[in-house]
Each structure stands twice: as structure tokens, then as C-alpha cells.
């Protein structure tokens, strides 16, 4: 199974700041066939269902603000949130969908100061 | 508008069975992969099962933790996906989400249904 190591566990920032969340996979998520990285990011606000933000490492889901940027390749990936807003208070998860079983990172709790 | 509505959760005893259902609308169900993802209270997300479409022969995959106990199925005529859960354990206590796969993995989620396994 591919293990996803996500960091940090939590972080607190002020509105307007930038945050980065990291995810490292135990195996490469890069497909040699189509050169896509099979890594996704999700946001789960308190009391809500998760929401897809980013897939194929850097493709933003429709309707997601361009403040959310996914980057990385192979085994190292980053979710960057620029100009953090109060509404970004949430838990964030990475997911590898390269191979079964699909596995999530342990999550990052973003708090707003 | 894409909608996913899960039903069937509840309180059950260890060792018992339960069948979850997910009613969908707003998209072409028959050519969409569907999944179940769960979240134990206060914990992270765990993928449970995937069922592909008819073009992939309805191939199903399962997390190791549920393999042999859970069965995912679908009824394309009703636009529904199901999760039959047998031999339930305390560790299966979670909110179960029905999710649609497209355009990315778990692109759309239902509101979830809570399954509590307790004696």
C-alpha cells in the first residue's frame, strides 16, 4: 500500500497570510503513460462533507478559488493557500489515487488567528 | 445539479449486518465510477470501496479492512449505489459518504450517513 505522510498536523495563520501543506508518498504517483501525478487535495469545513479542491496534483476543481494552488511531482506535493481567508478554516487531506487501495494523508487542521 | 443522498445508517450490534444506499441525480450515473468513503468520529478519511462502470465490467475494489465483509454494488436503472456491510465491528463506526468519481477522484460527496456499531 502507498503511505501518505502529511504535514504539519496543524497550523494557525492570520488572514491574508500564505500557508503550505505538504504530502509525501511512499511511492511515485507519476504515471509514465500520461505524465500525470495521481494526487488530490480535499477541504473539509467543520460539520460539512469534504470537498475536492485539486486533482492530478495541480488541476483545480471547477469553482475553487485560484488562491488554492497544488504543486509537486513524483513523491512530494504541496497545497498552497495564498491570502488565507477566515472561510478557509478547515481540515485538509491529500489522497493518492495512483493505485488501490486509495489512501489519504492524516490531515492538516488550519486555524485562523 | 449533482446530488448524492445516503440512507440506511443506524445503531447496530457487533456481528450484525446493514445495507447503505445512495440515491443519485443530476448526472449520467451509468458511466460513472462510484465510491464509499468513511470517517470515524473525530478521525480522518478512509476509502472503503469503489465500483467501476459497465465499460469496466463493474470491477470492484475494497480496502483491506473491509474486504470479505463489505460488498459494493450498483443499480444503473435506479441510479443507486449500495454498500452491504456484514459482520460489523466496533471499528466500523463512522460516517459513510457516497462519492462520485469525475472529473477527479471523489469529486462530489453526499451528506453522509452515520453507522454506529456498539453493544
GROMACS .gro file of C-alpha atoms in nm:
model
  232
    1UNK     CA    1   0.000   0.000   0.000
    2UNK     CA    2   0.112   0.356  -0.067
    3UNK     CA    3   0.158   0.551   0.257
    4UNK     CA    4   0.081   0.922   0.253
    5UNK     CA    5   0.268   1.132   0.507
    6UNK     CA    6   0.108   1.472   0.553
    7UNK     CA    7   0.250   1.770   0.746
    8UNK     CA    8   0.207   1.974   0.952
    9UNK     CA    9  -0.060   1.829   1.181
   10UNK     CA   10  -0.197   2.177   1.240
   11UNK     CA   11  -0.116   2.539   1.179
   12UNK     CA   12  -0.256   2.877   1.270
   13UNK     CA   13  -0.225   3.183   1.049
   14UNK     CA   14  -0.372   3.529   1.021
   15UNK     CA   15  -0.598   3.634   0.738
   16UNK     CA   16  -0.403   3.747   0.435
   17UNK     CA   17  -0.107   3.520   0.504
   18UNK     CA   18   0.006   3.225   0.295
   19UNK     CA   19   0.017   2.863   0.408
   20UNK     CA   20   0.172   2.549   0.269
   21UNK     CA   21   0.067   2.194   0.346
   22UNK     CA   22   0.290   1.906   0.244
   23UNK     CA   23   0.222   1.550   0.142
   24UNK     CA   24   0.481   1.283   0.075
   25UNK     CA   25   0.403   0.946  -0.079
   26UNK     CA   26   0.596   0.625  -0.019
   27UNK     CA   27   0.597   0.557  -0.395
   28UNK     CA   28   0.592   0.778  -0.701
   29UNK     CA   29   0.246   0.890  -0.807
   30UNK     CA   30   0.362   0.988  -1.155
   31UNK     CA   31   0.219   0.782  -1.437
   32UNK     CA   32   0.471   0.719  -1.714
   33UNK     CA   33   0.185   0.671  -1.957
   34UNK     CA   34   0.025   1.014  -1.936
   35UNK     CA   35   0.274   1.207  -1.719
   36UNK     CA   36   0.003   1.285  -1.464
   37UNK     CA   37   0.052   1.275  -1.089
   38UNK     CA   38  -0.235   1.094  -0.919
   39UNK     CA   39  -0.260   1.318  -0.615
   40UNK     CA   40  -0.567   1.510  -0.494
   41UNK     CA   41  -0.642   1.759  -0.218
   42UNK     CA   42  -0.962   1.797  -0.016
   43UNK     CA   43  -1.103   2.057   0.219
   44UNK     CA   44  -1.342   1.965   0.500
   45UNK     CA   45  -1.501   2.252   0.685
   46UNK     CA   46  -1.646   2.188   1.034
   47UNK     CA   47  -1.966   1.987   1.016
   48UNK     CA   48  -1.951   1.951   0.638
   49UNK     CA   49  -1.866   1.682   0.386
   50UNK     CA   50  -1.523   1.700   0.225
   51UNK     CA   51  -1.481   1.897  -0.096
   52UNK     CA   52  -1.241   1.826  -0.382
   53UNK     CA   53  -1.001   2.116  -0.437
   54UNK     CA   54  -0.724   1.983  -0.661
   55UNK     CA   55  -0.666   1.667  -0.863
   56UNK     CA   56  -0.381   1.542  -1.081
   57UNK     CA   57  -0.165   1.737  -0.835
   58UNK     CA   58  -0.237   2.079  -0.986
   59UNK     CA   59  -0.574   2.082  -1.164
   60UNK     CA   60  -0.819   2.299  -0.975
   61UNK     CA   61  -1.174   2.166  -0.946
   62UNK     CA   62  -1.438   2.391  -1.103
   63UNK     CA   63  -1.539   2.673  -0.870
   64UNK     CA   64  -1.233   2.651  -0.644
   65UNK     CA   65  -1.070   2.993  -0.590
   66UNK     CA   66  -0.733   3.041  -0.755
   67UNK     CA   67  -0.589   3.106  -0.408
   68UNK     CA   68  -0.561   2.728  -0.384
   69UNK     CA   69  -0.258   2.600  -0.574
   70UNK     CA   70  -0.138   2.244  -0.598
   71UNK     CA   71   0.217   2.159  -0.698
   72UNK     CA   72   0.473   1.883  -0.689
   73UNK     CA   73   0.557   1.565  -0.871
   74UNK     CA   74   0.667   1.211  -0.803
   75UNK     CA   75   0.656   1.171  -0.427
   76UNK     CA   76   0.647   1.527  -0.293
   77UNK     CA   77   0.343   1.752  -0.317
   78UNK     CA   78   0.228   2.083  -0.175
   79UNK     CA   79  -0.100   2.264  -0.132
   80UNK     CA   80  -0.051   2.638  -0.110
   81UNK     CA   81  -0.324   2.871   0.006
   82UNK     CA   82  -0.239   3.233  -0.062
   83UNK     CA   83  -0.421   3.525   0.102
   84UNK     CA   84  -0.589   3.299   0.361
   85UNK     CA   85  -0.947   3.392   0.443
   86UNK     CA   86  -1.149   3.318   0.755
   87UNK     CA   87  -1.364   3.084   0.544
   88UNK     CA   88  -1.058   2.863   0.483
   89UNK     CA   89  -1.082   2.732   0.840
   90UNK     CA   90  -1.092   2.358   0.775
   91UNK     CA   91  -0.915   2.025   0.773
   92UNK     CA   92  -0.719   1.947   0.457
   93UNK     CA   93  -0.638   1.600   0.326
   94UNK     CA   94  -0.427   1.465   0.044
   95UNK     CA   95  -0.519   1.146  -0.142
   96UNK     CA   96  -0.325   0.921  -0.373
   97UNK     CA   97  -0.537   0.767  -0.648
   98UNK     CA   98  -0.248   0.604  -0.831
   99UNK     CA   99  -0.319   0.255  -0.708
  100UNK     CA  100  -0.560   0.056  -0.496
  101UNK     CA  101  -0.608   0.079  -0.205
  102UNK     CA  102  -0.659   0.453  -0.233
  103UNK     CA  103  -0.501   0.619   0.068
  104UNK     CA  104  -0.541   0.954   0.238
  105UNK     CA  105  -0.295   1.158   0.437
  106UNK     CA  106  -0.371   1.202   0.806
  107UNK     CA  107  -0.495   1.557   0.762
  108UNK     CA  108  -0.391   1.913   0.849
  109UNK     CA  109  -0.603   2.140   1.065
  110UNK     CA  110  -0.590   2.504   0.956
  111UNK     CA  111  -0.685   2.757   1.219
  112UNK     CA  112  -0.724   3.130   1.174
  113UNK     CA  113  -0.568   3.355   1.437
  114UNK     CA  114  -2.719   1.981  -1.005
  115UNK     CA  115  -2.534   1.673  -0.882
  116UNK     CA  116  -2.696   1.521  -0.574
  117UNK     CA  117  -2.596   1.221  -0.365
  118UNK     CA  118  -2.816   1.116  -0.074
  119UNK     CA  119  -2.713   0.835   0.159
  120UNK     CA  120  -2.956   0.640   0.374
  121UNK     CA  121  -2.953   0.328   0.585
  122UNK     CA  122  -2.727   0.417   0.874
  123UNK     CA  123  -2.811   0.347   1.235
  124UNK     CA  124  -2.714   0.173   1.557
  125UNK     CA  125  -2.636  -0.196   1.528
  126UNK     CA  126  -2.475  -0.467   1.741
  127UNK     CA  127  -2.131  -0.610   1.665
  128UNK     CA  128  -2.157  -0.901   1.424
  129UNK     CA  129  -2.472  -0.776   1.258
  130UNK     CA  130  -2.537  -0.652   0.904
  131UNK     CA  131  -2.652  -0.327   0.750
  132UNK     CA  132  -2.707  -0.207   0.393
  133UNK     CA  133  -2.643   0.151   0.294
  134UNK     CA  134  -2.799   0.309  -0.011
  135UNK     CA  135  -2.704   0.617  -0.210
  136UNK     CA  136  -2.956   0.780  -0.441
  137UNK     CA  137  -2.805   0.998  -0.710
  138UNK     CA  138  -2.930   1.254  -0.960
  139UNK     CA  139  -2.804   1.531  -1.185
  140UNK     CA  140  -2.556   1.329  -1.389
  141UNK     CA  141  -2.527   1.020  -1.608
  142UNK     CA  142  -2.490   0.754  -1.340
  143UNK     CA  143  -2.432   0.455  -1.566
  144UNK     CA  144  -2.090   0.568  -1.691
  145UNK     CA  145  -1.958   0.699  -1.360
  146UNK     CA  146  -1.740   0.522  -1.106
  147UNK     CA  147  -1.881   0.538  -0.752
  148UNK     CA  148  -1.717   0.502  -0.413
  149UNK     CA  149  -1.780   0.482  -0.042
  150UNK     CA  150  -1.552   0.673   0.193
  151UNK     CA  151  -1.587   0.670   0.571
  152UNK     CA  152  -1.478   0.886   0.863
  153UNK     CA  153  -1.472   0.764   1.220
  154UNK     CA  154  -1.579   1.024   1.479
  155UNK     CA  155  -1.306   1.286   1.513
  156UNK     CA  156  -1.076   1.098   1.277
  157UNK     CA  157  -0.953   1.125   0.921
  158UNK     CA  158  -1.087   0.993   0.592
  159UNK     CA  159  -1.068   0.630   0.484
  160UNK     CA  160  -1.155   0.497   0.139
  161UNK     CA  161  -1.378   0.189   0.169
  162UNK     CA  162  -1.482   0.066  -0.176
  163UNK     CA  163  -1.501   0.153  -0.544
  164UNK     CA  164  -1.724   0.018  -0.819
  165UNK     CA  165  -1.645   0.098  -1.179
  166UNK     CA  166  -1.896   0.131  -1.462
  167UNK     CA  167  -2.028  -0.122  -1.712
  168UNK     CA  168  -1.747  -0.035  -1.954
  169UNK     CA  169  -1.505  -0.165  -1.689
  170UNK     CA  170  -1.726  -0.467  -1.616
  171UNK     CA  171  -1.837  -0.325  -1.283
  172UNK     CA  172  -1.499  -0.406  -1.130
  173UNK     CA  173  -1.498  -0.356  -0.753
  174UNK     CA  174  -1.209  -0.281  -0.519
  175UNK     CA  175  -1.203  -0.275  -0.140
  176UNK     CA  176  -0.991  -0.152   0.147
  177UNK     CA  177  -0.820  -0.438   0.326
  178UNK     CA  178  -1.007  -0.352   0.645
  179UNK     CA  179  -1.345  -0.440   0.487
  180UNK     CA  180  -1.251  -0.698   0.225
  181UNK     CA  181  -1.463  -1.011   0.262
  182UNK     CA  182  -1.718  -0.834   0.484
  183UNK     CA  183  -1.845  -0.546   0.271
  184UNK     CA  184  -1.988  -0.559  -0.082
  185UNK     CA  185  -2.040  -0.261  -0.307
  186UNK     CA  186  -2.300  -0.284  -0.583
  187UNK     CA  187  -2.495  -0.059  -0.814
  188UNK     CA  188  -2.826  -0.044  -0.996
  189UNK     CA  189  -2.782   0.170  -1.307
  190UNK     CA  190  -3.157   0.162  -1.376
  191UNK     CA  191  -3.220   0.335  -1.041
  192UNK     CA  192  -2.901   0.547  -1.033
  193UNK     CA  193  -2.818   0.399  -0.695
  194UNK     CA  194  -2.511   0.254  -0.533
  195UNK     CA  195  -2.517   0.029  -0.228
  196UNK     CA  196  -2.286  -0.093   0.045
  197UNK     CA  197  -2.376  -0.422   0.209
  198UNK     CA  198  -2.191  -0.445   0.538
  199UNK     CA  199  -2.170  -0.780   0.718
  200UNK     CA  200  -2.003  -0.892   1.039
  201UNK     CA  201  -1.982  -0.534   1.161
  202UNK     CA  202  -1.719  -0.441   1.418
  203UNK     CA  203  -1.682  -0.157   1.665
  204UNK     CA  204  -1.411  -0.015   1.437
  205UNK     CA  205  -1.664   0.022   1.155
  206UNK     CA  206  -1.836   0.302   1.346
  207UNK     CA  207  -1.817   0.604   1.115
  208UNK     CA  208  -1.998   0.841   0.889
  209UNK     CA  209  -2.019   0.678   0.548
  210UNK     CA  210  -2.007   0.901   0.243
  211UNK     CA  211  -2.115   0.815  -0.109
  212UNK     CA  212  -1.888   0.982  -0.363
  213UNK     CA  213  -1.878   1.023  -0.737
  214UNK     CA  214  -1.559   0.984  -0.938
  215UNK     CA  215  -1.547   1.251  -1.207
  216UNK     CA  216  -1.383   1.473  -1.311
  217UNK     CA  217  -1.144   1.386  -1.033
  218UNK     CA  218  -1.146   1.130  -0.752
  219UNK     CA  219  -1.435   1.181  -0.505
  220UNK     CA  220  -1.540   1.494  -0.692
  221UNK     CA  221  -1.884   1.502  -0.533
  222UNK     CA  222  -1.993   1.387  -0.186
  223UNK     CA  223  -2.321   1.317  -0.015
  224UNK     CA  224  -2.401   1.445   0.332
  225UNK     CA  225  -2.310   1.110   0.487
  226UNK     CA  226  -2.493   0.854   0.698
  227UNK     CA  227  -2.378   0.756   1.047
  228UNK     CA  228  -2.323   0.391   1.131
  229UNK     CA  229  -2.271   0.310   1.498
  230UNK     CA  230  -2.163  -0.040   1.596
  231UNK     CA  231  -2.199  -0.094   1.968
  232UNK     CA  232  -2.324  -0.348   2.214
   0.00000   0.00000   0.00000
